[in-house]
Amino acid sequence: VNVTQQPRAQRTRQSILEAAGQVFAENGFVGASVEEVLTRSNTTKGALYFHFRTKEDLAAAVIEEEETVADRIAERELVRDAPPLEVLISLSERWASEIQSNPVVRGGVRLIVERRADPSRLTEPYERWEKLVAGLMLKAQEQGDLRETTDPFLAAELLVAAFTGTQLMSHLRSGHRDLMPRVRTMLELLFAGFVPETRAVRFPGAVER
Amino acid sequence: VNVTQQPRAQRTRQSILEAAGQVFAENGFVGASVEEVLTRSNTTKGALYFHFRTKEDLAAAVIEEEETVADRIAERELVRDAPPLEVLISLSERWASEIQSNPVVRGGVRLIVERRADPSRLTEPYERWEKLVAGLMLKAQEQGDLRETTDPFLAAELLVAAFTGTQLMSHLRSGHRDLMPRVRTMLELLFAGFVPETRAVRFPGAVER
Amino acid sequence: VNVTQQPRAQRTRQSILEAAGQVFAENGFVGASVEEVLTRSNTTKGALYFHFRTKEDLAAAVIEEEETVADRIAERELVRDAPPLEVLISLSERWASEIQSNPVVRGGVRLIVERRADPSRLTEPYERWEKLVAGLMLKAQEQGDLRETTDPFLAAELLVAAFTGTQLMSHLRSGHRDLMPRVRTMLELLFAGFVPETRAVRFPGAVER
Amino acid sequence: VNVTQQPRAQRTRQSILEAAGQVFAENGFVGASVEEVLTRSNTTKGALYFHFRTKEDLAAAVIEEEETVADRIAERELVRDAPPLEVLISLSERWASEIQSNPVVRGGVRLIVERRADPSRLTEPYERWEKLVAGLMLKAQEQGDLRETTDPFLAAELLVAAFTGTQLMSHLRSGHRDLMPRVRTMLELLFAGFVPETRAVRFPGAVER
DNA sequence: ACGACCGGGACTACCCGTTTCT
DNA sequence: AGAAACGGGTAGTCCCGGTCGT
């Protein structure tokens, strides 16, 4: 294999991926046209079909990258030695910020939301989020930061659903521009019901925006 | 104008609308094919394009019907003389039940979620839901059923977003089959944070399913 | 048979025919849409398909009416006791004027020009014109108004072709508005070559416009 | 730009153009079906829509080629050092011969005749013919080959109209097979009226066919 | 006799994901 | 890697019957 060319190949692949992310985010899978991706990435069919065998393949790559980013963020937050609910907060805000700034992530998110009954796909991303959140909720309950009466698993499910709904609303109303404040107030209101009256969650300053 | 044959016409129109609801719900607007609607409704192109000028038109009709149903449900619940939060509960459950059972509603819901920033559209359905819910939240606060510290408008926004997210999750995971219990637990968890500790919301038995 | 309704039926038929003439004149046979005819004639499909079995039928009726008008004009001019070339002149101008004012005639003319290799149609209108003109040319030659060296049949053929071409040009350039002067100068130039130097054709004042 | 494969592409494009010429010539613009062009050119939709964006585009290309051919013929004749009327004769016959033998030209001619008042089109071909002919007529008059009493511009207009009419007649009656003799006699008769008695135009042998 | 409403279905232009050839 | 070609599938148009009322 040629080695000197690899950097250029990687750049090409990346720019295709980014363009695809945008187009998928705006139009969904069926609504997206390969031609549009070509135009935005300033490449040609030859290039695209060299890197990705089909349009489905391209979508899968977008999702994969999005998942990788998600994992990286999750890992980075999980190792922090902070109260679990605070981890949950900064995790949510980091993720929101990523959605705002990274087109590939935005595309992946839309593709996942849209996903038809294609069960042969990668392990459901939502389940992974739910498991991760549930873990934090459990730890929080052990430390007395989650009410005894609140089921940690159901709380996790709700948080994921509410985040998804919030992200959707922000997408529809402002094209994700007001995502951060929406996520912030969502968390505040939710946690008001999760946390015992005697405790209070510390909300750090918003990451950005 | 004319009276002859109208019953048949109405039946045809309705069966097209229902088929369209299904197809839109399953595949979204772009993914839906008119041909599929034809097959499922057991009609022909002539019939379809007699009742609806374009595919867009058909989608608009689906949304319109869905909105009409929503309004009818809202009206029926609002006149009830019950505590506002209980109204909110039965309203949510009625709506969830409608989504489960009525394909046109299901289609409309998906179409609305998908809708890009098409500002020339009917007044955003979400805004209407938010206003309605906010009204009930305000009344609840007056009656002491909503914590003083909870902003009724933000609470309404969250509820709508959480409902949407929950509906989406249920759609993706079970095709709306487990929608009712999901909505129920969502409400329980949310209200735990909204209602003062001294009060308790009465959750009636689930409407059905 | 019902008699009282017949006048109304005739009116309906006529208004359809006129609308059809317009639409055919503007768009040709294939380009014309029955729907457009309906709109302009303010009638409905039921009415149209009662009077005319198919679109072809409608076109045939338009042509038939146009031919009838042509025959009527020809007869009226032919009985006149005037020099043959003068008859030719006023015949041409009457026909031009009819084309300008009568939409059905205009439609018929276009349909005939367009006619595909459909040899099973009514006897070619052009042949009839040529025969008629040839007869007048022959008479003119007998009276010394046509040069001895000019073949009356070829002259007739040319006149018909030139008229058709002129009519077409006028249609393309002005929508038939400048048809009269064009026909007039065409005749003047043509006759300059047909008539012996010693004679001169009397051009009457133009019929109108 | 690109160089690879251009010969093949050019061949494909040309064969599509020729098939399109035929189909347009036979059925006009609306009557022509892209599918028929595909069949006759032995190509596929993909190929056609790679070379031409729409059916209109295809028609425009046919017209453009026809105009190019016309220009080439005109240029070649105009540089000849011959009496203007003789140039006119051989020009007409060359053009007639081209119509007979070149399907693209035939298509273009029909498309132009059909063209409705679409003012956004290329400069009206008829005007260009008229100007060209008028120029020759003027020169002929200077040299005493055109009668003093004949207006060169009107004569040009008539010639173009008569040619168009003749071509149409030949199309309708014989599918252009008898075009050459028709044009020849048309010119003879016309010129009999244009040229002074003392002079005589030399009619060369027909170009071919 | 006349006309209205409703529906049938063949057909059209065109888009678009993909492959082939160089 | 890019130009060219492939071909299935799309929404939509349009001519035309049926089937009623008046």
mmCIF file of C-alpha atoms in Angstrom, chain C:
data_model
loop_
_atom_site.group_PDB
_atom_site.id
_atom_site.type_symbol
_atom_site.label_atom_id
_atom_site.label_comp_id
_atom_site.label_asym_id
_atom_site.label_seq_id
_atom_site.Cartn_x
_atom_site.Cartn_y
_atom_site.Cartn_z
ATOM 1 C CA VAL C 1 -85.741 12.845 -28.580
ATOM 2 C CA ASN C 2 -85.886 15.777 -26.265
ATOM 3 C CA VAL C 3 -86.300 18.987 -28.161
ATOM 4 C CA THR C 4 -86.579 21.678 -25.533
ATOM 5 C CA GLN C 5 -83.063 21.041 -24.311
ATOM 6 C CA GLN C 6 -81.464 21.131 -27.715
ATOM 7 C CA PRO C 7 -80.689 24.841 -27.827
ATOM 8 C CA ARG C 8 -78.837 24.631 -24.557
ATOM 9 C CA ALA C 9 -76.987 21.557 -25.781
ATOM 10 C CA GLN C 10 -75.961 23.407 -28.887
ATOM 11 C CA ARG C 11 -74.712 26.329 -26.888
ATOM 12 C CA THR C 12 -72.690 24.013 -24.677
ATOM 13 C CA ARG C 13 -71.230 22.223 -27.661
ATOM 14 C CA GLN C 14 -70.326 25.483 -29.293
ATOM 15 C CA SER C 15 -68.626 26.939 -26.250
ATOM 16 C CA ILE C 16 -66.610 23.756 -25.861
ATOM 17 C CA LEU C 17 -65.645 23.933 -29.493
ATOM 18 C CA GLU C 18 -64.493 27.512 -29.193
ATOM 19 C CA ALA C 19 -62.454 26.848 -26.110
ATOM 20 C CA ALA C 20 -60.945 23.820 -27.795
ATOM 21 C CA GLY C 21 -60.074 25.926 -30.823
ATOM 22 C CA GLN C 22 -58.166 28.355 -28.632
ATOM 23 C CA VAL C 23 -56.327 25.713 -26.702
ATOM 24 C CA PHE C 24 -55.408 23.712 -29.793
ATOM 25 C CA ALA C 25 -54.259 26.873 -31.517
ATOM 26 C CA GLU C 26 -51.997 27.759 -28.645
ATOM 27 C CA ASN C 27 -50.612 24.368 -27.729
ATOM 28 C CA GLY C 28 -51.191 21.952 -30.567
ATOM 29 C CA PHE C 29 -52.939 18.627 -30.166
ATOM 30 C CA VAL C 30 -50.647 16.846 -27.718
ATOM 31 C CA GLY C 31 -49.901 20.000 -25.804
ATOM 32 C CA ALA C 32 -53.560 20.766 -25.277
ATOM 33 C CA SER C 33 -55.160 19.499 -22.108
ATOM 34 C CA VAL C 34 -58.819 18.638 -21.939
ATOM 35 C CA GLU C 35 -58.882 20.143 -18.489
ATOM 36 C CA GLU C 36 -57.883 23.504 -19.913
ATOM 37 C CA VAL C 37 -60.699 23.299 -22.442
ATOM 38 C CA LEU C 38 -63.064 22.579 -19.589
ATOM 39 C CA THR C 39 -61.903 25.575 -17.638
ATOM 40 C CA ARG C 40 -62.175 27.984 -20.521
ATOM 41 C CA SER C 41 -65.536 26.733 -21.674
ATOM 42 C CA ASN C 42 -66.834 26.662 -18.132
ATOM 43 C CA THR C 43 -68.142 23.159 -18.530
ATOM 44 C CA THR C 44 -67.346 19.767 -17.063
ATOM 45 C CA LYS C 45 -65.953 16.488 -18.190
ATOM 46 C CA GLY C 46 -69.371 14.946 -18.292
ATOM 47 C CA ALA C 47 -70.525 17.581 -20.734
ATOM 48 C CA LEU C 48 -67.478 17.327 -22.927
ATOM 49 C CA TYR C 49 -67.488 13.586 -23.170
ATOM 50 C CA PHE C 50 -71.168 13.612 -23.899
ATOM 51 C CA HIS C 51 -70.610 15.702 -26.980
ATOM 52 C CA PHE C 52 -67.254 14.292 -28.030
ATOM 53 C CA ARG C 53 -66.200 10.743 -27.418
ATOM 54 C CA THR C 54 -62.460 11.380 -27.272
ATOM 55 C CA LYS C 55 -59.929 14.147 -27.513
ATOM 56 C CA GLU C 56 -59.259 13.076 -31.103
ATOM 57 C CA ASP C 57 -62.949 13.418 -31.746
ATOM 58 C CA LEU C 58 -62.878 16.926 -30.396
ATOM 59 C CA ALA C 59 -59.985 17.797 -32.637
ATOM 60 C CA ALA C 60 -61.798 16.312 -35.595
ATOM 61 C CA ALA C 61 -64.823 18.456 -34.805
ATOM 62 C CA VAL C 62 -62.653 21.558 -34.658
ATOM 63 C CA ILE C 63 -61.155 20.721 -38.023
ATOM 64 C CA GLU C 64 -64.569 19.978 -39.456
ATOM 65 C CA GLU C 65 -65.941 23.324 -38.386
ATOM 66 C CA GLU C 66 -62.909 25.077 -39.757
ATOM 67 C CA GLU C 67 -63.367 23.303 -43.075
ATOM 68 C CA THR C 68 -67.024 24.208 -43.144
ATOM 69 C CA VAL C 69 -66.194 27.845 -42.665
ATOM 70 C CA ALA C 70 -63.553 27.603 -45.368
ATOM 71 C CA ASP C 71 -66.039 26.086 -47.779
ATOM 72 C CA ARG C 72 -68.626 28.721 -47.043
ATOM 73 C CA ILE C 73 -66.154 31.505 -47.741
ATOM 74 C CA ALA C 74 -64.926 29.816 -50.903
ATOM 75 C CA GLU C 75 -68.443 29.403 -52.260
ATOM 76 C CA ARG C 76 -69.378 32.980 -51.560
ATOM 77 C CA GLU C 77 -66.312 34.295 -53.348
ATOM 78 C CA LEU C 78 -66.503 31.928 -56.282
ATOM 79 C CA VAL C 79 -69.980 32.952 -57.372
ATOM 80 C CA ARG C 80 -68.878 36.556 -57.638
ATOM 81 C CA ASP C 81 -68.510 37.735 -61.196
ATOM 82 C CA ALA C 82 -65.074 39.228 -60.909
ATOM 83 C CA PRO C 83 -61.672 38.680 -62.546
ATOM 84 C CA PRO C 84 -60.225 35.434 -61.148
ATOM 85 C CA LEU C 85 -57.126 37.028 -59.649
ATOM 86 C CA GLU C 86 -59.242 39.551 -57.825
ATOM 87 C CA VAL C 87 -61.334 36.709 -56.497
ATOM 88 C CA LEU C 88 -58.089 35.135 -55.301
ATOM 89 C CA ILE C 89 -57.141 38.307 -53.519
ATOM 90 C CA SER C 90 -60.367 38.840 -51.685
ATOM 91 C CA LEU C 91 -60.583 35.133 -50.923
ATOM 92 C CA SER C 92 -57.145 35.251 -49.296
ATOM 93 C CA GLU C 93 -57.973 38.295 -47.299
ATOM 94 C CA ARG C 94 -61.319 36.977 -46.145
ATOM 95 C CA TRP C 95 -59.607 33.796 -45.004
ATOM 96 C CA ALA C 96 -56.876 35.722 -43.230
ATOM 97 C CA SER C 97 -59.491 37.791 -41.475
ATOM 98 C CA GLU C 98 -61.335 34.657 -40.436
ATOM 99 C CA ILE C 99 -58.165 33.186 -38.980
ATOM 100 C CA GLN C 100 -57.671 36.307 -36.958
ATOM 101 C CA SER C 101 -61.171 36.464 -35.566
ATOM 102 C CA ASN C 102 -62.376 32.891 -35.256
ATOM 103 C CA PRO C 103 -60.658 30.764 -32.640
ATOM 104 C CA VAL C 104 -62.086 27.532 -33.985
ATOM 105 C CA VAL C 105 -60.607 28.277 -37.383
ATOM 106 C CA ARG C 106 -57.284 29.122 -35.785
ATOM 107 C CA GLY C 107 -57.334 25.832 -33.937
ATOM 108 C CA GLY C 108 -58.217 23.902 -37.054
ATOM 109 C CA VAL C 109 -55.412 25.503 -38.996
ATOM 110 C CA ARG C 110 -52.863 24.556 -36.386
ATOM 111 C CA LEU C 111 -54.163 21.035 -36.134
ATOM 112 C CA ILE C 112 -53.886 20.597 -39.871
ATOM 113 C CA VAL C 113 -50.359 21.947 -39.996
ATOM 114 C CA GLU C 114 -49.339 19.608 -37.204
ATOM 115 C CA ARG C 115 -51.041 16.570 -38.525
ATOM 116 C CA ARG C 116 -48.860 13.532 -38.241
ATOM 117 C CA ALA C 117 -48.828 10.791 -40.823
ATOM 118 C CA ASP C 118 -52.443 10.002 -40.142
ATOM 119 C CA PRO C 119 -53.499 9.412 -43.710
ATOM 120 C CA SER C 120 -56.868 8.032 -42.707
ATOM 121 C CA ARG C 121 -58.040 11.574 -42.088
ATOM 122 C CA LEU C 122 -60.471 13.692 -44.055
ATOM 123 C CA THR C 123 -59.273 14.568 -47.545
ATOM 124 C CA GLU C 124 -56.276 16.784 -47.168
ATOM 125 C CA PRO C 125 -57.496 20.364 -46.859
ATOM 126 C CA TYR C 126 -54.425 21.647 -48.672
ATOM 127 C CA GLU C 127 -55.271 19.673 -51.777
ATOM 128 C CA ARG C 128 -58.677 21.256 -51.867
ATOM 129 C CA TRP C 129 -57.219 24.718 -51.564
ATOM 130 C CA GLU C 130 -54.739 23.943 -54.308
ATOM 131 C CA LYS C 131 -57.439 22.650 -56.620
ATOM 132 C CA LEU C 132 -59.587 25.668 -56.012
ATOM 133 C CA VAL C 133 -56.730 28.076 -56.601
ATOM 134 C CA ALA C 134 -55.583 26.143 -59.653
ATOM 135 C CA GLY C 135 -59.045 26.513 -61.142
ATOM 136 C CA LEU C 136 -58.890 30.268 -60.734
ATOM 137 C CA MET C 137 -55.384 30.367 -62.141
ATOM 138 C CA LEU C 138 -56.510 28.471 -65.190
ATOM 139 C CA LYS C 139 -59.373 30.865 -65.759
ATOM 140 C CA ALA C 140 -56.997 33.764 -65.313
ATOM 141 C CA GLN C 141 -54.682 32.355 -67.920
ATOM 142 C CA GLU C 142 -57.568 31.974 -70.374
ATOM 143 C CA GLN C 143 -58.372 35.629 -69.862
ATOM 144 C CA GLY C 144 -54.751 36.647 -70.310
ATOM 145 C CA ASP C 145 -54.228 37.618 -66.681
ATOM 146 C CA LEU C 146 -51.634 34.933 -66.100
ATOM 147 C CA ARG C 147 -48.453 34.750 -68.122
ATOM 148 C CA GLU C 148 -48.307 32.062 -70.736
ATOM 149 C CA THR C 149 -45.040 30.798 -69.277
ATOM 150 C CA THR C 150 -46.494 30.263 -65.834
ATOM 151 C CA ASP C 151 -47.834 26.823 -65.031
ATOM 152 C CA PRO C 152 -51.182 27.427 -63.293
ATOM 153 C CA PHE C 153 -50.879 24.338 -61.123
ATOM 154 C CA LEU C 154 -47.421 25.124 -59.858
ATOM 155 C CA ALA C 155 -48.483 28.700 -59.252
ATOM 156 C CA ALA C 156 -51.396 27.445 -57.184
ATOM 157 C CA GLU C 157 -49.124 25.196 -55.182
ATOM 158 C CA LEU C 158 -46.780 28.082 -54.495
ATOM 159 C CA LEU C 159 -49.567 30.382 -53.443
ATOM 160 C CA VAL C 160 -50.918 27.894 -50.931
ATOM 161 C CA ALA C 161 -47.450 27.205 -49.561
ATOM 162 C CA ALA C 162 -46.630 30.892 -49.324
ATOM 163 C CA PHE C 163 -49.911 31.609 -47.587
ATOM 164 C CA THR C 164 -49.264 28.863 -45.074
ATOM 165 C CA GLY C 165 -45.755 30.087 -44.458
ATOM 166 C CA THR C 166 -46.924 33.654 -44.065
ATOM 167 C CA GLN C 167 -49.636 32.634 -41.656
ATOM 168 C CA LEU C 168 -47.070 30.706 -39.633
ATOM 169 C CA MET C 169 -44.677 33.644 -39.494
ATOM 170 C CA SER C 170 -47.442 35.928 -38.381
ATOM 171 C CA HIS C 171 -48.450 33.425 -35.729
ATOM 172 C CA LEU C 172 -44.922 33.138 -34.369
ATOM 173 C CA ARG C 173 -44.118 36.810 -34.449
ATOM 174 C CA SER C 174 -47.323 38.535 -33.452
ATOM 175 C CA GLY C 175 -49.898 35.888 -32.672
ATOM 176 C CA HIS C 176 -51.633 36.576 -35.972
ATOM 177 C CA ARG C 177 -52.039 40.241 -35.281
ATOM 178 C CA ASP C 178 -50.121 41.388 -38.352
ATOM 179 C CA LEU C 179 -51.531 38.698 -40.594
ATOM 180 C CA MET C 180 -53.464 40.985 -42.940
ATOM 181 C CA PRO C 181 -50.642 43.228 -44.143
ATOM 182 C CA ARG C 182 -48.362 40.236 -44.490
ATOM 183 C CA VAL C 183 -50.852 38.457 -46.720
ATOM 184 C CA ARG C 184 -51.390 41.598 -48.738
ATOM 185 C CA THR C 185 -47.719 42.155 -49.523
ATOM 186 C CA MET C 186 -47.259 38.484 -50.194
ATOM 187 C CA LEU C 187 -49.959 38.642 -52.842
ATOM 188 C CA GLU C 188 -48.589 41.794 -54.399
ATOM 189 C CA LEU C 189 -45.119 40.353 -54.771
ATOM 190 C CA LEU C 190 -46.333 37.009 -56.039
ATOM 191 C CA PHE C 191 -48.690 38.487 -58.594
ATOM 192 C CA ALA C 192 -45.967 40.740 -59.887
ATOM 193 C CA GLY C 193 -44.408 37.593 -61.225
ATOM 194 C CA PHE C 194 -47.580 35.940 -62.409
ATOM 195 C CA VAL C 195 -49.273 38.741 -64.278
ATOM 196 C CA PRO C 196 -48.047 39.966 -67.677
ATOM 197 C CA GLU C 197 -46.382 43.372 -67.608
ATOM 198 C CA THR C 198 -49.117 44.810 -69.743
ATOM 199 C CA ARG C 199 -51.819 44.077 -67.227
ATOM 200 C CA ALA C 200 -52.181 45.093 -63.643
ATOM 201 C CA VAL C 201 -54.185 43.508 -60.878
ATOM 202 C CA ARG C 202 -56.588 45.694 -59.024
ATOM 203 C CA PHE C 203 -56.043 45.410 -55.309
ATOM 204 C CA PRO C 204 -59.171 46.386 -53.443
ATOM 205 C CA GLY C 205 -58.953 48.002 -50.024
ATOM 206 C CA ALA C 206 -58.135 45.533 -47.331
ATOM 207 C CA VAL C 207 -61.186 43.934 -45.780
ATOM 208 C CA GLU C 208 -60.350 45.142 -42.323
ATOM 209 C CA ARG C 209 -57.577 45.718 -39.844
#
